[in-house]
Short mmCIF file of C-alpha atoms in Angstrom, two decimals:
data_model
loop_
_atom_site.label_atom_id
_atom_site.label_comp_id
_atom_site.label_asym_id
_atom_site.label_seq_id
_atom_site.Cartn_x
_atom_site.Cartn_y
_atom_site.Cartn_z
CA UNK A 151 0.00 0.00 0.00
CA UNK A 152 2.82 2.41 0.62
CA UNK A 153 4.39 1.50 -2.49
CA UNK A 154 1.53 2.38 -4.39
CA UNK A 155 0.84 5.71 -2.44
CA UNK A 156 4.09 6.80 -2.72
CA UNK A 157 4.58 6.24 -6.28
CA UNK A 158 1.39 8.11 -7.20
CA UNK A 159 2.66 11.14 -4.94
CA UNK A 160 6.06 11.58 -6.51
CA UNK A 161 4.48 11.63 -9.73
CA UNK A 162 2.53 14.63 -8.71
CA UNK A 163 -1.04 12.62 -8.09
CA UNK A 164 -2.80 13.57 -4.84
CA UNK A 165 -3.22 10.83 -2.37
CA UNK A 166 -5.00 10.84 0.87
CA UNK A 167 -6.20 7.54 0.93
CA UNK A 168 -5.69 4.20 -0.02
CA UNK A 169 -8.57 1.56 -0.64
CA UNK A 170 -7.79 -2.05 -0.71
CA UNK A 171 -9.76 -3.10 -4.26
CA UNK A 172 -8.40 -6.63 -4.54
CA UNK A 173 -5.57 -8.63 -2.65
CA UNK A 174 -4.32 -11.61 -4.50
CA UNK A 175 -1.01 -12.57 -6.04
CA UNK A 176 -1.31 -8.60 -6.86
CA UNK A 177 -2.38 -6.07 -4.97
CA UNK A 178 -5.33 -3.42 -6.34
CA UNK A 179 -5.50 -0.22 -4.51
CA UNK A 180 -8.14 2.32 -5.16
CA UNK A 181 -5.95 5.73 -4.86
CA UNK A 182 -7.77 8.95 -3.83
CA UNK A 183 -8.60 11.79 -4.52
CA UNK A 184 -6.68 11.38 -7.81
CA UNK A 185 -9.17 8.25 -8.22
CA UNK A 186 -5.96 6.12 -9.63
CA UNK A 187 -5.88 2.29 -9.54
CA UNK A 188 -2.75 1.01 -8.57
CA UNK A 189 -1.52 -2.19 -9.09
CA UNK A 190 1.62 -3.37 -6.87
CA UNK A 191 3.12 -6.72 -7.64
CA UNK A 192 5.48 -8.26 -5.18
CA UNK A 193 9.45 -9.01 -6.18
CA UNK A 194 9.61 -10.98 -9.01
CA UNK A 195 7.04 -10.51 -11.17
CA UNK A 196 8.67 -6.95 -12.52
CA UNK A 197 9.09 -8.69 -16.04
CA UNK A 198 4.92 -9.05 -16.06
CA UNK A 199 4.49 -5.83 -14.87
CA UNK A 200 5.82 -4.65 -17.52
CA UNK A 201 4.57 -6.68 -20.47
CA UNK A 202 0.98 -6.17 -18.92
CA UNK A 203 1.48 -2.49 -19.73
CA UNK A 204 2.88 -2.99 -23.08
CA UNK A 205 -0.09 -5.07 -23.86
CA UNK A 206 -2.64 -2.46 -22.19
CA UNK A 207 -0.81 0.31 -24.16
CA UNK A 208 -1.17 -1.37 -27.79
CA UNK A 209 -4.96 -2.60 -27.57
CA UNK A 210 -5.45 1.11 -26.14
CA UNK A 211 -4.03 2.83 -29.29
CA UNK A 212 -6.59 -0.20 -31.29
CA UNK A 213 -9.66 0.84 -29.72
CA UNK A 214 -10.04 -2.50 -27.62
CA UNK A 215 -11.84 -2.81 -24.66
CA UNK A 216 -9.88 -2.57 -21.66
CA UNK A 217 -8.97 -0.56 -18.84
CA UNK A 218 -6.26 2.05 -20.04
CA UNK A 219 -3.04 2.81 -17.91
CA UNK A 220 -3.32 6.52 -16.06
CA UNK A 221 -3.54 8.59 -18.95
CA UNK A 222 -1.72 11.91 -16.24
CA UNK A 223 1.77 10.00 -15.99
CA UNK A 224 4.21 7.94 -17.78
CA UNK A 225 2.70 4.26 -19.13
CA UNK A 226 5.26 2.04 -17.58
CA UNK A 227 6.22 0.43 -14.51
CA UNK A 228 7.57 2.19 -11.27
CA UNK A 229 9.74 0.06 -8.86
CA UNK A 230 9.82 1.38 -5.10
CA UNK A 231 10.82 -0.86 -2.16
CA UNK A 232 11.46 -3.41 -4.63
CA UNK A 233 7.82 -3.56 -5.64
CA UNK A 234 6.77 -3.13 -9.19
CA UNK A 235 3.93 -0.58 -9.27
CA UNK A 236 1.64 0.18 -12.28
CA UNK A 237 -0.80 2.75 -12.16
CA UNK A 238 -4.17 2.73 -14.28
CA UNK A 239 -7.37 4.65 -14.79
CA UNK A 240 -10.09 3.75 -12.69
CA UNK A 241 -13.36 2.82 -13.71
CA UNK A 242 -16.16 2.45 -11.35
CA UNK A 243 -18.37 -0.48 -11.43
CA UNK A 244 -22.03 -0.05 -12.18
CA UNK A 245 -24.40 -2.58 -11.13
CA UNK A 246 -25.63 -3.46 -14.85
CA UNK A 247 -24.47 -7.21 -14.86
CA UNK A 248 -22.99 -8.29 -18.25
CA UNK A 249 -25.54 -10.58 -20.48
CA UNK A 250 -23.72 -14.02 -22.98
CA UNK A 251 -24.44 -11.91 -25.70
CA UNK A 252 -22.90 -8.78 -24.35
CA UNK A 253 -20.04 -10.73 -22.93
CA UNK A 254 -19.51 -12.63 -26.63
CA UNK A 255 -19.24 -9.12 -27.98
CA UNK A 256 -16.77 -7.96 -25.76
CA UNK A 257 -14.52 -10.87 -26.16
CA UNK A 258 -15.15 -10.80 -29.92
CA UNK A 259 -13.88 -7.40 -30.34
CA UNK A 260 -11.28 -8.30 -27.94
CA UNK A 261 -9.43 -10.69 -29.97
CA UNK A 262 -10.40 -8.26 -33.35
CA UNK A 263 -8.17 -5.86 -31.88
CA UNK A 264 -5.69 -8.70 -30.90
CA UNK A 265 -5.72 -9.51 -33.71
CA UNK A 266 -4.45 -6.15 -35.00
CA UNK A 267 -0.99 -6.06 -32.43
CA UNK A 268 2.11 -7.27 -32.89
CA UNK A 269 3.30 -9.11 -29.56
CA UNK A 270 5.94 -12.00 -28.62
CA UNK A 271 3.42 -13.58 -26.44
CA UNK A 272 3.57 -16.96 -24.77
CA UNK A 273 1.42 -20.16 -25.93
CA UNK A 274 -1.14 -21.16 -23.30
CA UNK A 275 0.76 -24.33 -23.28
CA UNK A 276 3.83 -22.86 -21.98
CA UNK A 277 1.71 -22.16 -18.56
CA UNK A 278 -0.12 -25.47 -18.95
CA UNK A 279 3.80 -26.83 -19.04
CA UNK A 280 4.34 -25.24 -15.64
CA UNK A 281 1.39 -26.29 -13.89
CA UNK A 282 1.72 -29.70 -15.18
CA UNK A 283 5.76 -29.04 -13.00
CA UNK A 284 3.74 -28.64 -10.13
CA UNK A 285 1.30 -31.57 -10.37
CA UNK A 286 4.24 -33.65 -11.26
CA UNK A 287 6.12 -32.72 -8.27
CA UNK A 288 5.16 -34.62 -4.98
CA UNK A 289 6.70 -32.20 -2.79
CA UNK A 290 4.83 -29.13 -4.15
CA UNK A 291 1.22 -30.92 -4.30
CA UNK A 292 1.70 -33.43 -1.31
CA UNK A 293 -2.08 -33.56 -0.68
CA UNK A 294 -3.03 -34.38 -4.22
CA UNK A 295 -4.00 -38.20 -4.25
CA UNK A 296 -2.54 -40.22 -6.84
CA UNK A 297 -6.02 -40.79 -8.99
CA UNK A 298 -6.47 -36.98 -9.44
CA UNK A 299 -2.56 -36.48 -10.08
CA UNK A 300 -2.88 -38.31 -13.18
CA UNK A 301 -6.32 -36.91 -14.11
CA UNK A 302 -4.63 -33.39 -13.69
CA UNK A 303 -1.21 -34.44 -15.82
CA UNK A 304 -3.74 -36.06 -18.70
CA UNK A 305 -5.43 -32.65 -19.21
CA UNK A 306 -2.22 -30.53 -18.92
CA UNK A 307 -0.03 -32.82 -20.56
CA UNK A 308 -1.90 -35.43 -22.98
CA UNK A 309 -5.33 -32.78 -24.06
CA UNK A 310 -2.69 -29.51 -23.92
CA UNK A 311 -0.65 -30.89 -26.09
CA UNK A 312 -3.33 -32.03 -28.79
CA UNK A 313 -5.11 -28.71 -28.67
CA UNK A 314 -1.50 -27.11 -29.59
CA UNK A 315 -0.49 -29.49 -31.85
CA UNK A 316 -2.59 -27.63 -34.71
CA UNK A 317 -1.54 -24.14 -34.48
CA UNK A 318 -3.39 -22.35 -37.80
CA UNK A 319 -5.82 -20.98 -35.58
CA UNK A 320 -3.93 -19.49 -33.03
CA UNK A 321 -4.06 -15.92 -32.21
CA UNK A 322 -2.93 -13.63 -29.49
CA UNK A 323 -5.68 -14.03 -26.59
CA UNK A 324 -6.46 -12.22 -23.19
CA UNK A 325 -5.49 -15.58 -21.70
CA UNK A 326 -8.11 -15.13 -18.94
CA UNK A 327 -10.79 -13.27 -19.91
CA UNK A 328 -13.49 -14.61 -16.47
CA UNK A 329 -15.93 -12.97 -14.98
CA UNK A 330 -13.14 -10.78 -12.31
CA UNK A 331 -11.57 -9.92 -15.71
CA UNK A 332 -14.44 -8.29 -17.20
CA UNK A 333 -15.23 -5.16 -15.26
CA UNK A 334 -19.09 -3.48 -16.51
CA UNK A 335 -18.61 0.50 -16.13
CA UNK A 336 -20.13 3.44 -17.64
CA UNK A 337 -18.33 2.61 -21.03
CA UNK A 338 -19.55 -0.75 -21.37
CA UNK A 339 -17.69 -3.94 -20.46
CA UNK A 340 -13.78 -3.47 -20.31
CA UNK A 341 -11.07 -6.27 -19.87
CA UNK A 342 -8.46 -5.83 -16.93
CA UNK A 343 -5.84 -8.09 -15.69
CA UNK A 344 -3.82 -8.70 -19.47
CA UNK A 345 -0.45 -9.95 -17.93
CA UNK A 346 -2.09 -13.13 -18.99
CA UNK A 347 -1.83 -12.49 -22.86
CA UNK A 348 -0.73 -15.77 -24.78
CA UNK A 349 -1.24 -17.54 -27.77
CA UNK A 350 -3.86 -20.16 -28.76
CA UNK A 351 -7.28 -20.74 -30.11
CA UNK A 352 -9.94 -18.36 -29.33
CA UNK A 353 -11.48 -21.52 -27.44
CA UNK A 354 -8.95 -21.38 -25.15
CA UNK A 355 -10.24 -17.64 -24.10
CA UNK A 356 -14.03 -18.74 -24.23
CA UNK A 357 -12.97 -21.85 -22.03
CA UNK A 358 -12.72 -18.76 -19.04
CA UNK A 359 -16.14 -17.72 -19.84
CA UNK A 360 -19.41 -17.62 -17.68
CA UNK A 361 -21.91 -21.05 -19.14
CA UNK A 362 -23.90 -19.02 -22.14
CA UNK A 363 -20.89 -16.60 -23.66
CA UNK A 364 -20.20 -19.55 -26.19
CA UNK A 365 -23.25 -19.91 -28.07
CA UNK A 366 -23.45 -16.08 -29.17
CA UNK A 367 -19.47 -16.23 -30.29
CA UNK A 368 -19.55 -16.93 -33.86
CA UNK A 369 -17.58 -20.02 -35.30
CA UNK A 370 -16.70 -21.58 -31.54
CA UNK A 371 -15.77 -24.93 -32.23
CA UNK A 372 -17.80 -27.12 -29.42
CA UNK A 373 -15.25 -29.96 -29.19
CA UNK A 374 -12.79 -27.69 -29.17
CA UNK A 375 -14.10 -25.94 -26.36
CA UNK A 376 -14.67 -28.91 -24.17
CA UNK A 377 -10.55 -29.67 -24.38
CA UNK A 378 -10.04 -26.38 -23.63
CA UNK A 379 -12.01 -26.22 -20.75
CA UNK A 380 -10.55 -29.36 -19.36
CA UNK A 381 -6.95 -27.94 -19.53
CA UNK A 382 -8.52 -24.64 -18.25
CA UNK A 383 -10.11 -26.13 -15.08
CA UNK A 384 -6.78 -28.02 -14.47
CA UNK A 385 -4.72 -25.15 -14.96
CA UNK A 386 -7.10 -23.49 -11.68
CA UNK A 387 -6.84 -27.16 -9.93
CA UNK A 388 -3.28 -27.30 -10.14
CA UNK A 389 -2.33 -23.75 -8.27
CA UNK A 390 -5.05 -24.58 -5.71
CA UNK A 391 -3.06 -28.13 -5.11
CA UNK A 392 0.03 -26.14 -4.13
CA UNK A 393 1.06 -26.61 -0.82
CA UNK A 394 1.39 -22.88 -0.79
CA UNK A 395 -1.39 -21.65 -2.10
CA UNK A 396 -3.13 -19.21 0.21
CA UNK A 397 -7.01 -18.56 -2.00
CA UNK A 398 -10.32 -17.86 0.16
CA UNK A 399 -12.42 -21.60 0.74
CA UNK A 400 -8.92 -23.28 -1.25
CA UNK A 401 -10.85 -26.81 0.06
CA UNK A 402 -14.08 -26.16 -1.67
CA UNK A 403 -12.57 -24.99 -5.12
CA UNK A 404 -10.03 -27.89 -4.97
CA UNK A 405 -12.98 -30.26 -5.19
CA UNK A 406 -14.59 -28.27 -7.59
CA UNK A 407 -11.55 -28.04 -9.58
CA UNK A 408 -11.02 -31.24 -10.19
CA UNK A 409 -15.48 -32.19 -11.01
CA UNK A 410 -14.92 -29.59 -13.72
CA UNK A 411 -11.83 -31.52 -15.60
CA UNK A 412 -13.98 -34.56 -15.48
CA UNK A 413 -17.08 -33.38 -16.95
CA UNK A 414 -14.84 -31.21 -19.40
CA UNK A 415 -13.25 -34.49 -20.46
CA UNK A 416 -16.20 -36.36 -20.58
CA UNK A 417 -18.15 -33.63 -22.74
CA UNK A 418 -15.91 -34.64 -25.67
CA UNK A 419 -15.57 -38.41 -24.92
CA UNK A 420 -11.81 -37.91 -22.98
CA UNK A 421 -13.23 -39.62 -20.12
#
């Protein structure tokens, strides 16, 4: 919180409080009265910092929408205390909730303007690759029973690996465009949260969508969106598995983790 505050007020932005929006792997802090959004990510993650603001900055300049970086200072990444701070415009929620159809059309002109950027990105199978290191490893996942350790490594190994196997319709994608990702303001739906931007089908994006969003996205492939949700839901399953992980009811969503590979699987006869 300091690091955040403190940034903002050397850059000239008045701060006289500081509201905790969201505390997760990154911290979200509500800045005001300059009304700034803040986000603070611990040491180590400077490198995603920064290629979540390159991201932010290109689909910007494309007309895509997503939350734009504070448009009163610099569009980069601040480091105080060993903390890498960005700092964003802040949009306030509305109550409105976001319909499928609105929600297709969102994500749809998402991945037009995607479309549009030039980006090294990563594949989604690169961070299916690294949770499959953690399922793998006994000493990370100790409470994972052997049954759902293998169940886990099928969808992130065996399913990843035939989803990326056929890459002529891959495309850059948010990466994890859920509901928390999708913020409804006064200018419509907008897309936060783009340090996840990788490569893959646009199944792989709809895979992170609320039940409904699929039907109004044009050309979805169905069996295509089954695998993806598989390696999706085991992609969740296997960061609530680590020993370390530290997420609100972790017991309840490591159960339900691990129903939604199997009906993913079974949905398109992986079972």
């Amino acid at each position: 919180m300091e690091a955040g505050r403190a940034t903002a007020a050397e850059l000239g932005l008045r701060v006289d409080d500081v509201v905790v929006v969201h505390d997760s792997d990154r911290v979200a802090l509500r800045l005001l009265p300059c009304d700034v959004l803040a986000r603070v990510a611990p040491p180590g993650q400077l490198a995603d910092s920064e290629f979540e603001v390159e991201v932010a900055r290109r689909l910007v300049a494309v007309g895509a929408p997503v939350a734009e970086p504070e448009p009163r200072v610099e569009p980069r990444v601040y480091v105080r205390g060993g903390f890498a701070v960005s700092l964003w415009a802040y949009h306030a929620p509305v109550a409105a909730e976001i319909s499928p159809a609105a929600y297709a059309d969102a994500l749809m002109r998402q991945h037009t303007a995607l479309r549009r950027v030039e980006l090294d990105a990563p594949h989604f199978t690169d961070r299916a690759a690294r949770a499959l290191r953690e399922v793998t490893d006994r000493e990370r996942s100790p409470d994972l029973s052997g049954a759902d350790r293998e169940l886990l490594g099928r969808a992130l190994g065996e399913v990843s690996a035939a989803i990326g196997a056929d890459r002529t319709r891959d495309q850059l994608l948010h990466g994890e465009p859920n509901e928390g990702n999708l913020l409804a303001t006064e200018r419509g739906p907008l897309f936060v949260d783009l340090a996840t931007c990788c490569r893959g089908p646009v199944e792989f994006d709809l895979a992170h969508a609320p039940d409904g969003v699929a039907e109004h996205y044009a050309g979805a492939d169905p069996r295509m969106l089954h695998r993806c949700r598989a390696v999706d839901w085991a992609l969740f399953s296997a960061w609530r598995w680590r020993q370390a992980d530290q997420m609100p009811d972790r017991d309840h969503w490591r159960t339900e983790g691990l129903a939604r590979v199997r009906a993913s699987l079974e949905a398109c006869g992986l079972s």
